[in-house]
Coordinates of C-alpha atoms in Angstrom, one line a residue:
Chain A
M37 CA 33.6 -33.5 11.8
A38 CA 34.7 -34.8 15.1
N39 CA 36.4 -37.7 13.6
Q40 CA 38.3 -35.4 11.1
L41 CA 39.5 -33.2 14.1
D42 CA 40.5 -36.3 16.1
S43 CA 42.5 -37.5 13.1
E44 CA 44.2 -34.2 12.8
L45 CA 45.0 -33.9 16.5
M46 CA 46.4 -37.5 16.6
I47 CA 50.1 -37.3 15.5
P48 CA 50.9 -40.3 13.6
N49 CA 54.2 -41.5 14.9
E50 CA 55.2 -44.8 13.4
E51 CA 58.4 -45.1 15.3
I52 CA 56.8 -44.9 18.7
G53 CA 53.3 -46.2 18.0
N54 CA 51.1 -46.9 21.0
T55 CA 53.1 -46.8 24.2
L56 CA 50.4 -47.8 26.5
D57 CA 50.3 -51.4 25.3
E58 CA 54.0 -52.0 25.0
S59 CA 56.0 -53.7 27.9
V60 CA 58.2 -51.7 30.4
F61 CA 61.3 -53.2 28.8
A62 CA 60.4 -52.0 25.3
T63 CA 59.9 -48.4 26.6
L64 CA 63.2 -48.5 28.5
L65 CA 65.0 -49.9 25.4
R66 CA 63.6 -47.1 23.3
D67 CA 64.9 -44.5 25.7
L68 CA 68.3 -46.1 25.9
K69 CA 68.4 -46.2 22.0
R70 CA 67.5 -42.5 22.0
I71 CA 70.2 -41.7 24.5
G72 CA 72.7 -43.8 22.4
T73 CA 72.0 -41.8 19.2
K74 CA 72.6 -38.6 21.0
L75 CA 76.0 -40.0 22.5
K76 CA 77.0 -40.9 19.0
Q77 CA 76.2 -37.4 17.8
V78 CA 78.5 -36.0 20.7
L79 CA 81.3 -38.3 19.6
I80 CA 81.2 -37.3 15.9
F81 CA 80.8 -33.4 16.6
R82 CA 77.5 -33.3 14.6
G83 CA 74.9 -31.0 16.2
D84 CA 71.5 -31.8 14.8
K85 CA 68.7 -29.3 15.6
D86 CA 65.9 -31.7 15.5
N87 CA 67.6 -34.2 17.7
L88 CA 68.4 -31.4 20.2
R89 CA 64.7 -30.2 20.4
D90 CA 63.5 -33.3 22.2
W91 CA 65.6 -33.0 25.1
D92 CA 65.9 -35.5 28.1
L93 CA 67.5 -35.4 31.4
W94 CA 68.0 -39.1 31.9
G95 CA 71.1 -39.2 29.7
P96 CA 72.9 -36.3 31.5
L97 CA 71.8 -37.7 35.0
F98 CA 73.3 -41.2 34.0
L99 CA 76.6 -39.7 32.8
C100 CA 76.8 -37.3 35.8
L101 CA 76.3 -40.2 38.1
L102 CA 78.9 -42.3 36.3
L103 CA 81.5 -39.6 36.4
S104 CA 80.7 -39.0 40.2
V105 CA 81.1 -42.7 41.0
I106 CA 84.4 -43.1 39.0
L107 CA 86.0 -39.9 40.5
S108 CA 84.9 -40.7 44.0
H109 CA 86.2 -44.3 43.6
G110 CA 89.6 -42.8 42.8
A111 CA 89.5 -40.3 45.6
P112 CA 91.0 -40.8 49.1
E113 CA 88.7 -42.9 51.4
N114 CA 87.7 -40.0 53.8
Q115 CA 86.8 -37.7 50.8
S116 CA 84.9 -39.9 48.4
S117 CA 81.4 -38.8 49.4
L118 CA 82.4 -35.2 49.2
V119 CA 83.9 -35.7 45.7
F120 CA 80.7 -37.2 44.6
A121 CA 78.8 -34.2 45.8
L122 CA 81.3 -31.8 44.2
I123 CA 81.0 -33.4 40.8
F124 CA 77.3 -33.3 41.0
F125 CA 77.3 -29.8 42.0
I126 CA 79.7 -28.6 39.3
I127 CA 77.9 -30.3 36.6
W128 CA 74.4 -29.0 37.5
I129 CA 75.1 -25.6 38.8
G130 CA 77.8 -25.0 36.2
S131 CA 75.7 -26.0 33.2
G132 CA 72.9 -23.7 34.7
I133 CA 75.3 -20.8 34.8
V134 CA 76.3 -21.5 31.3
T135 CA 72.8 -21.7 30.1
I136 CA 71.7 -18.4 31.9
N137 CA 74.7 -16.7 30.3
A138 CA 73.7 -17.8 26.8
L139 CA 70.2 -16.8 27.5
L140 CA 71.4 -13.3 28.7
L141 CA 73.5 -12.9 25.6
G142 CA 70.3 -13.2 23.4
G143 CA 70.6 -16.9 22.5
N144 CA 67.4 -18.4 21.0
I145 CA 67.5 -21.5 23.1
S146 CA 65.5 -23.1 25.8
F147 CA 66.9 -23.8 29.3
F148 CA 66.7 -27.6 29.3
Q149 CA 68.0 -28.0 25.9
T150 CA 71.4 -26.5 26.8
V151 CA 71.5 -28.3 30.2
C152 CA 70.8 -31.5 28.1
V153 CA 73.5 -30.8 25.5
L154 CA 76.1 -29.9 28.2
G155 CA 75.2 -33.2 30.1
Y156 CA 75.8 -35.3 27.0
C157 CA 79.0 -33.5 26.3
I158 CA 80.6 -34.8 29.4
F159 CA 80.8 -38.2 27.7
P160 CA 84.5 -37.8 26.5
L161 CA 85.5 -36.9 29.9
N162 CA 83.8 -40.0 31.2
I163 CA 85.9 -42.1 28.8
A164 CA 89.1 -40.2 30.0
S165 CA 88.2 -40.8 33.7
I166 CA 87.8 -44.5 33.2
I167 CA 91.1 -44.7 31.3
S168 CA 92.9 -42.7 33.9
L169 CA 91.5 -44.9 36.6
I170 CA 92.8 -48.1 34.9
F171 CA 96.4 -46.7 34.2
N172 CA 97.2 -44.8 37.3
N173 CA 100.0 -42.8 35.6
I174 CA 100.2 -39.0 35.6
V175 CA 101.3 -38.8 31.8
V176 CA 98.4 -41.0 30.7
K177 CA 96.0 -38.9 32.9
F178 CA 97.3 -35.7 31.4
I179 CA 97.0 -36.8 27.8
F180 CA 93.6 -38.5 28.0
A181 CA 92.1 -35.6 30.2
G182 CA 93.4 -33.1 27.7
I183 CA 92.0 -35.1 24.6
G184 CA 88.7 -35.5 26.5
F185 CA 88.6 -31.8 27.4
I186 CA 89.1 -30.6 23.8
W187 CA 86.8 -33.2 22.5
S188 CA 83.9 -32.2 24.8
I189 CA 84.5 -28.5 24.1
I190 CA 84.4 -29.0 20.4
S191 CA 81.2 -31.0 20.4
S192 CA 79.4 -28.7 22.7
I193 CA 80.3 -25.7 20.5
S194 CA 79.0 -27.6 17.5
F195 CA 75.8 -28.1 19.4
I196 CA 75.3 -24.8 21.0
S197 CA 76.7 -22.2 18.6
P198 CA 73.9 -22.3 15.9
F199 CA 71.6 -20.9 18.5
I200 CA 73.7 -17.9 19.5
P201 CA 74.0 -14.7 17.5
T202 CA 77.1 -14.7 15.4
N203 CA 78.9 -11.7 17.0
K204 CA 78.5 -13.2 20.5
K205 CA 79.7 -16.8 19.9
V206 CA 83.0 -16.3 21.6
L207 CA 81.4 -14.7 24.8
A208 CA 79.0 -17.7 25.1
I209 CA 81.8 -20.3 24.7
Y210 CA 84.1 -18.9 27.3
P211 CA 82.2 -20.2 30.3
V212 CA 81.8 -23.6 28.6
F213 CA 85.5 -23.6 28.5
L214 CA 85.8 -22.8 32.2
F215 CA 83.2 -25.5 33.1
F216 CA 85.1 -28.3 31.2
L217 CA 88.4 -27.0 32.6
S218 CA 87.3 -27.4 36.1
L219 CA 85.9 -30.8 35.4
S220 CA 89.1 -32.1 33.7
S221 CA 91.3 -30.6 36.4
I222 CA 89.5 -32.8 39.0
I223 CA 90.2 -35.8 36.8
L224 CA 93.9 -34.9 36.8
T225 CA 94.4 -34.6 40.5
L226 CA 92.4 -37.9 41.5
Chain B
M237 CA 50.5 -2.9 32.4
T238 CA 53.5 -4.6 34.0
T239 CA 55.0 -1.3 35.0
N240 CA 51.8 -0.4 36.7
Q241 CA 52.0 -3.5 38.7
N242 CA 55.6 -2.8 39.7
D243 CA 54.9 0.7 40.8
N244 CA 52.0 -0.6 43.0
E245 CA 54.4 -3.1 44.6
N246 CA 57.1 -0.5 45.2
D247 CA 54.4 1.7 46.7
N248 CA 53.4 -1.2 49.0
D249 CA 57.1 -1.6 50.0
V250 CA 57.5 2.0 50.8
E251 CA 54.5 2.0 53.0
W252 CA 55.5 -1.2 54.8
F253 CA 58.8 0.6 55.5
N254 CA 57.3 3.9 56.5
A255 CA 55.5 2.5 59.4
P256 CA 58.2 2.1 62.0
V257 CA 60.4 5.0 60.8
N258 CA 60.4 8.2 62.6
H259 CA 59.3 11.4 60.8
Q260 CA 62.6 13.0 61.4
H261 CA 64.3 10.4 59.1
L262 CA 61.9 11.0 56.5
E263 CA 62.4 14.8 56.7
Q264 CA 66.2 14.4 56.5
S265 CA 66.0 12.1 53.6
N266 CA 63.7 14.5 51.8
Q267 CA 66.1 17.3 52.4
N268 CA 69.0 15.3 51.2
Q269 CA 67.0 14.4 48.0
N270 CA 66.4 18.1 47.4
Q271 CA 70.1 18.8 48.1
N272 CA 71.2 16.1 45.6
Q273 CA 68.8 17.2 43.0
N274 CA 70.2 20.8 43.4
Q275 CA 73.7 19.4 43.1
N276 CA 73.2 17.5 40.0
Y277 CA 76.2 19.6 38.5
P278 CA 74.8 20.7 35.2
Q279 CA 77.4 23.5 35.4
N280 CA 80.4 21.3 34.6
P281 CA 80.5 20.7 30.8
E282 CA 82.9 17.8 31.0
L283 CA 80.8 15.7 33.2
S284 CA 77.5 16.2 31.2
N285 CA 78.5 13.3 29.2
F286 CA 77.4 10.7 31.5
S287 CA 74.1 12.2 32.4
N288 CA 72.4 9.1 31.5
E289 CA 74.4 7.2 34.2
M290 CA 72.9 9.5 36.9
N291 CA 70.3 8.0 39.0
E292 CA 68.4 8.6 42.2
K293 CA 71.3 7.7 44.6
T294 CA 69.6 10.1 46.8
D295 CA 69.3 9.2 50.5
S296 CA 72.2 6.7 50.7
N297 CA 73.7 8.9 53.5
S298 CA 70.7 9.7 55.5
S299 CA 69.9 6.6 57.6
F300 CA 70.3 2.9 57.6
V301 CA 66.6 2.3 57.1
S302 CA 66.2 4.5 54.1
M303 CA 69.2 2.9 52.6
F304 CA 67.7 -0.5 53.1
R305 CA 64.5 0.6 51.6
T306 CA 66.1 2.0 48.4
T307 CA 68.2 -1.1 47.9
K308 CA 65.0 -3.2 48.4
I309 CA 63.3 -1.3 45.7
K310 CA 66.3 -1.4 43.4
L311 CA 66.6 -5.2 43.9
N312 CA 62.8 -5.5 42.9
E313 CA 63.6 -3.8 39.6
Y314 CA 66.0 -6.6 38.6
R315 CA 63.5 -9.5 39.3
D316 CA 62.6 -9.6 35.5
I317 CA 65.2 -11.3 33.3
N318 CA 64.6 -8.7 30.6
K319 CA 65.9 -6.0 32.7
V320 CA 69.2 -7.8 33.4
K321 CA 69.7 -8.4 29.7
P322 CA 71.0 -4.8 28.9
L323 CA 73.7 -5.4 31.4
F324 CA 74.9 -8.4 29.4
D325 CA 74.3 -6.8 25.8
I326 CA 77.6 -6.7 24.0
N327 CA 77.6 -6.2 20.3
N328 CA 81.2 -7.0 19.7
P329 CA 83.7 -9.2 21.8
K330 CA 86.3 -6.6 21.2
E331 CA 84.6 -4.2 23.5
V332 CA 85.3 -6.7 26.4
L333 CA 88.8 -6.9 25.3
E334 CA 89.2 -3.1 25.2
R335 CA 87.6 -2.8 28.7
L336 CA 90.1 -5.3 29.9
V337 CA 93.0 -3.4 28.6
E338 CA 91.4 -0.1 30.0
S339 CA 91.3 -1.6 33.5
I340 CA 95.0 -1.8 33.8
N341 CA 95.6 1.4 31.8
P342 CA 95.4 4.4 34.1
F343 CA 97.4 6.6 31.7
R344 CA 94.4 7.5 29.7
F345 CA 93.2 9.8 32.5
I346 CA 96.5 11.5 32.6
N347 CA 96.8 12.0 28.9
N348 CA 93.3 13.2 28.1
K349 CA 90.9 14.4 30.7
N350 CA 87.7 14.1 28.8
I351 CA 86.1 11.4 30.7
K352 CA 83.4 9.4 29.0
I353 CA 81.8 6.6 30.7
E354 CA 80.6 4.1 28.0
S355 CA 77.8 1.8 28.7
F356 CA 79.1 -0.8 31.1
D357 CA 78.5 -4.4 31.1
L358 CA 78.3 -7.2 33.8
Y359 CA 79.4 -9.9 31.5
G360 CA 83.2 -9.2 31.9
P361 CA 83.2 -9.0 35.6
V362 CA 81.2 -12.1 36.1
M363 CA 83.6 -14.1 33.8
I364 CA 86.7 -12.3 35.3
V365 CA 85.5 -13.4 38.9
F366 CA 85.0 -17.1 37.7
T367 CA 88.4 -17.0 36.1
L368 CA 89.9 -15.7 39.3
A369 CA 88.2 -18.6 41.1
M370 CA 89.7 -21.0 38.6
L371 CA 93.2 -19.6 39.1
L372 CA 92.8 -19.8 42.9
L373 CA 91.6 -23.5 42.4
F374 CA 94.8 -24.3 40.4
A375 CA 96.9 -22.6 42.9
M376 CA 95.4 -24.7 45.7
K377 CA 95.6 -27.9 43.6
L378 CA 99.4 -27.3 42.9
T379 CA 100.1 -27.2 46.6
F380 CA 97.6 -29.9 47.4
N381 CA 97.2 -31.0 50.9
K382 CA 95.7 -34.3 51.2
N383 CA 94.2 -33.5 54.6
E384 CA 92.3 -30.5 52.9
L385 CA 89.0 -31.7 51.5
E386 CA 88.5 -31.2 47.6
F387 CA 84.9 -29.8 48.2
F388 CA 86.1 -27.0 50.5
V389 CA 89.0 -26.1 48.1
L390 CA 86.5 -25.2 45.5
G391 CA 84.1 -23.6 47.9
K392 CA 87.0 -21.5 49.3
A393 CA 88.0 -20.3 45.7
I394 CA 84.6 -19.4 44.6
S395 CA 83.5 -17.6 47.8
I396 CA 86.6 -15.6 48.2
S397 CA 86.4 -14.3 44.7
F398 CA 82.8 -13.5 44.8
T399 CA 82.6 -12.0 48.3
Y400 CA 85.6 -9.8 47.5
W401 CA 83.9 -8.4 44.4
I402 CA 80.6 -7.8 46.0
I403 CA 81.9 -6.4 49.4
F404 CA 84.5 -4.2 47.6
S405 CA 81.8 -2.7 45.4
V406 CA 79.6 -2.1 48.3
I407 CA 82.4 -0.1 50.1
V408 CA 83.2 1.8 46.9
N409 CA 79.5 2.7 46.6
F410 CA 79.3 4.1 50.2
L411 CA 82.6 5.8 50.3
A412 CA 82.5 7.5 46.8
F413 CA 81.2 11.0 47.6
G414 CA 79.8 12.9 44.8
V415 CA 79.9 10.0 42.4
T416 CA 76.5 9.6 41.1
L417 CA 76.6 6.0 39.3
K418 CA 74.3 3.3 39.4
F419 CA 75.5 0.3 41.6
T420 CA 75.6 -2.0 38.7
T421 CA 78.2 0.5 37.0
I422 CA 80.2 0.5 40.2
M423 CA 80.1 -3.4 40.2
S424 CA 81.3 -3.2 36.6
I425 CA 84.3 -0.9 37.4
T426 CA 85.4 -3.0 40.4
G427 CA 84.9 -6.3 38.5
Y428 CA 87.0 -5.2 35.7
S429 CA 89.7 -4.0 38.2
I430 CA 89.9 -7.7 39.3
F431 CA 91.4 -8.5 36.0
G432 CA 94.9 -7.3 37.4
Y433 CA 94.6 -10.0 40.0
C434 CA 94.0 -12.7 37.4
L435 CA 97.1 -11.5 35.4
T436 CA 99.3 -11.6 38.7
L437 CA 98.1 -15.1 39.6
A438 CA 98.6 -16.5 36.2
I439 CA 102.0 -15.1 35.9
S440 CA 103.0 -16.3 39.4
L441 CA 101.5 -19.8 38.8
V442 CA 103.7 -20.0 35.7
N443 CA 106.9 -18.6 37.3
N444 CA 106.9 -17.7 41.0
S445 CA 110.0 -15.6 40.9
F446 CA 108.1 -12.9 38.9
G447 CA 105.1 -13.1 41.3
F448 CA 106.0 -10.3 43.7
L449 CA 107.0 -8.0 40.8
S450 CA 103.8 -8.7 38.8
A451 CA 101.7 -8.1 42.0
I452 CA 103.3 -4.7 42.3
I453 CA 103.0 -3.8 38.7
F454 CA 99.5 -5.1 37.9
G455 CA 98.0 -4.4 41.4
G456 CA 99.4 -0.9 41.2
L457 CA 98.2 -0.2 37.8
S458 CA 94.6 -1.4 38.6
T459 CA 94.8 0.5 41.8
A460 CA 95.7 3.7 40.2
K461 CA 93.0 3.1 37.6
I462 CA 90.3 2.8 40.4
F463 CA 91.6 5.9 42.3
L464 CA 91.7 8.1 39.2
T465 CA 88.3 6.9 38.1
L466 CA 86.7 7.9 41.4
F467 CA 88.7 11.1 41.5
F468 CA 87.6 12.2 38.0
L469 CA 84.0 11.1 38.3
S470 CA 83.3 12.8 41.6
N471 CA 81.9 16.3 41.8
Q472 CA 83.4 17.1 45.1
K473 CA 87.1 16.7 44.5
E474 CA 88.2 17.6 48.1
K475 CA 86.1 15.1 49.8
I476 CA 86.8 12.2 47.5
V477 CA 90.5 11.9 48.0
A478 CA 90.6 10.2 51.3
P479 CA 87.7 7.7 50.6
A480 CA 89.2 6.9 47.2
G481 CA 92.6 6.4 48.9
I482 CA 90.9 4.0 51.3
C483 CA 89.3 2.0 48.5
S484 CA 92.5 1.9 46.5
L485 CA 94.4 0.8 49.5
I486 CA 92.0 -2.2 50.2
H487 CA 92.5 -3.1 46.4
F488 CA 96.2 -3.1 46.6
I489 CA 96.5 -5.0 50.0
F490 CA 94.2 -7.7 48.8
I491 CA 96.5 -8.8 45.9
F492 CA 99.3 -9.4 48.2
Y493 CA 97.0 -11.5 50.5
L494 CA 95.9 -13.6 47.4
K495 CA 99.5 -14.1 46.4
F496 CA 101.0 -15.0 49.8
A497 CA 98.2 -17.1 51.0
F498 CA 97.4 -19.2 48.0
I499 CA 100.7 -19.4 46.0
K500 CA 103.5 -21.1 47.9
K501 CA 106.5 -22.8 46.8

């Protein structure tokens, strides 16, 4: 009886297997692979509910730090640390506000899921900021920041909107729009 | 079960505040409560529509201590997220659009005097204030001074818009004699009135030559809306004129501050 219960409680997961025996490198590689699949989903605008459910904050933290480092590198010398802090502040507080708004509108979603999704959806803006750092031209910056802005908005809508009631989707999306607009405006000026 | 707990907490708060207070204050506040309960104007049939909006805005004029006490008890009510949810409950996005149009349309009061306060929301005001912060940010970015730090530009934009909203609604709440609305409803009215500012700033960002004209037009329209709202909602029409005038003057002056301080060419 006890054996039967144990076998029921043990979830057979062939992908992961026993994580205690494996090396640290294998664990890191698996996490990186998971982050990679989520980034791919962001780029092809395909929100998958099952993949959203196992949220992680490593990917958003990595992307947030990357964007902060890039933009603070492009800032004037006396301001670089403050720009770093600003980007960090906007990403975490802003995604928190967007999530609280979605919860108040009656969205059936957990807090860290939405924070995770918004963190991954910064990825197009990351690419835009790298390109605008290489080509220091205002026209190129404008074009690529605009493309990244639209891209991240569409992918975040495709992830979040299945969880919001149908009549309130516009209301939930408007703060997302403001969030990415503030980030891409900082890319433009630096 | 939870309501019982809340009641107990509120009782504790009241006891804690009662200890240093003189008995005179308490008596005054009790008298005021009785007066306000008597004055709950059932005799006016026009105003009976928003009887749901009435609340126990009882001893706000009596003394500072009792005011502080009531605000603390009211803040405790909003600790639970389920009690904040009705303020953000909007069935149709068109409602928000209609209220935005209403906020710069004072003519409705002149044409038809049947005032009906619909259920107000706080979603619109919060988003309007964030939009105002974004517009101020863009305005400061266009005239970007390299000596000014990026971090403080954003901080200035957000803090100006939010502190204006909160302080203005506190002023309206204290000055509006005879208006028995919840503080959240007053925050909703003042928040929607900020939409005129957003329009003005957007127009003057696109083309600054229309900036002054749009400040007069949209600032004036939303100011008139606030004045007429306070006037028609009050049950003491003689007392409300001067305070409502002060509120609307503050509202009208602030748009010119925003326009001339942040938009330079």
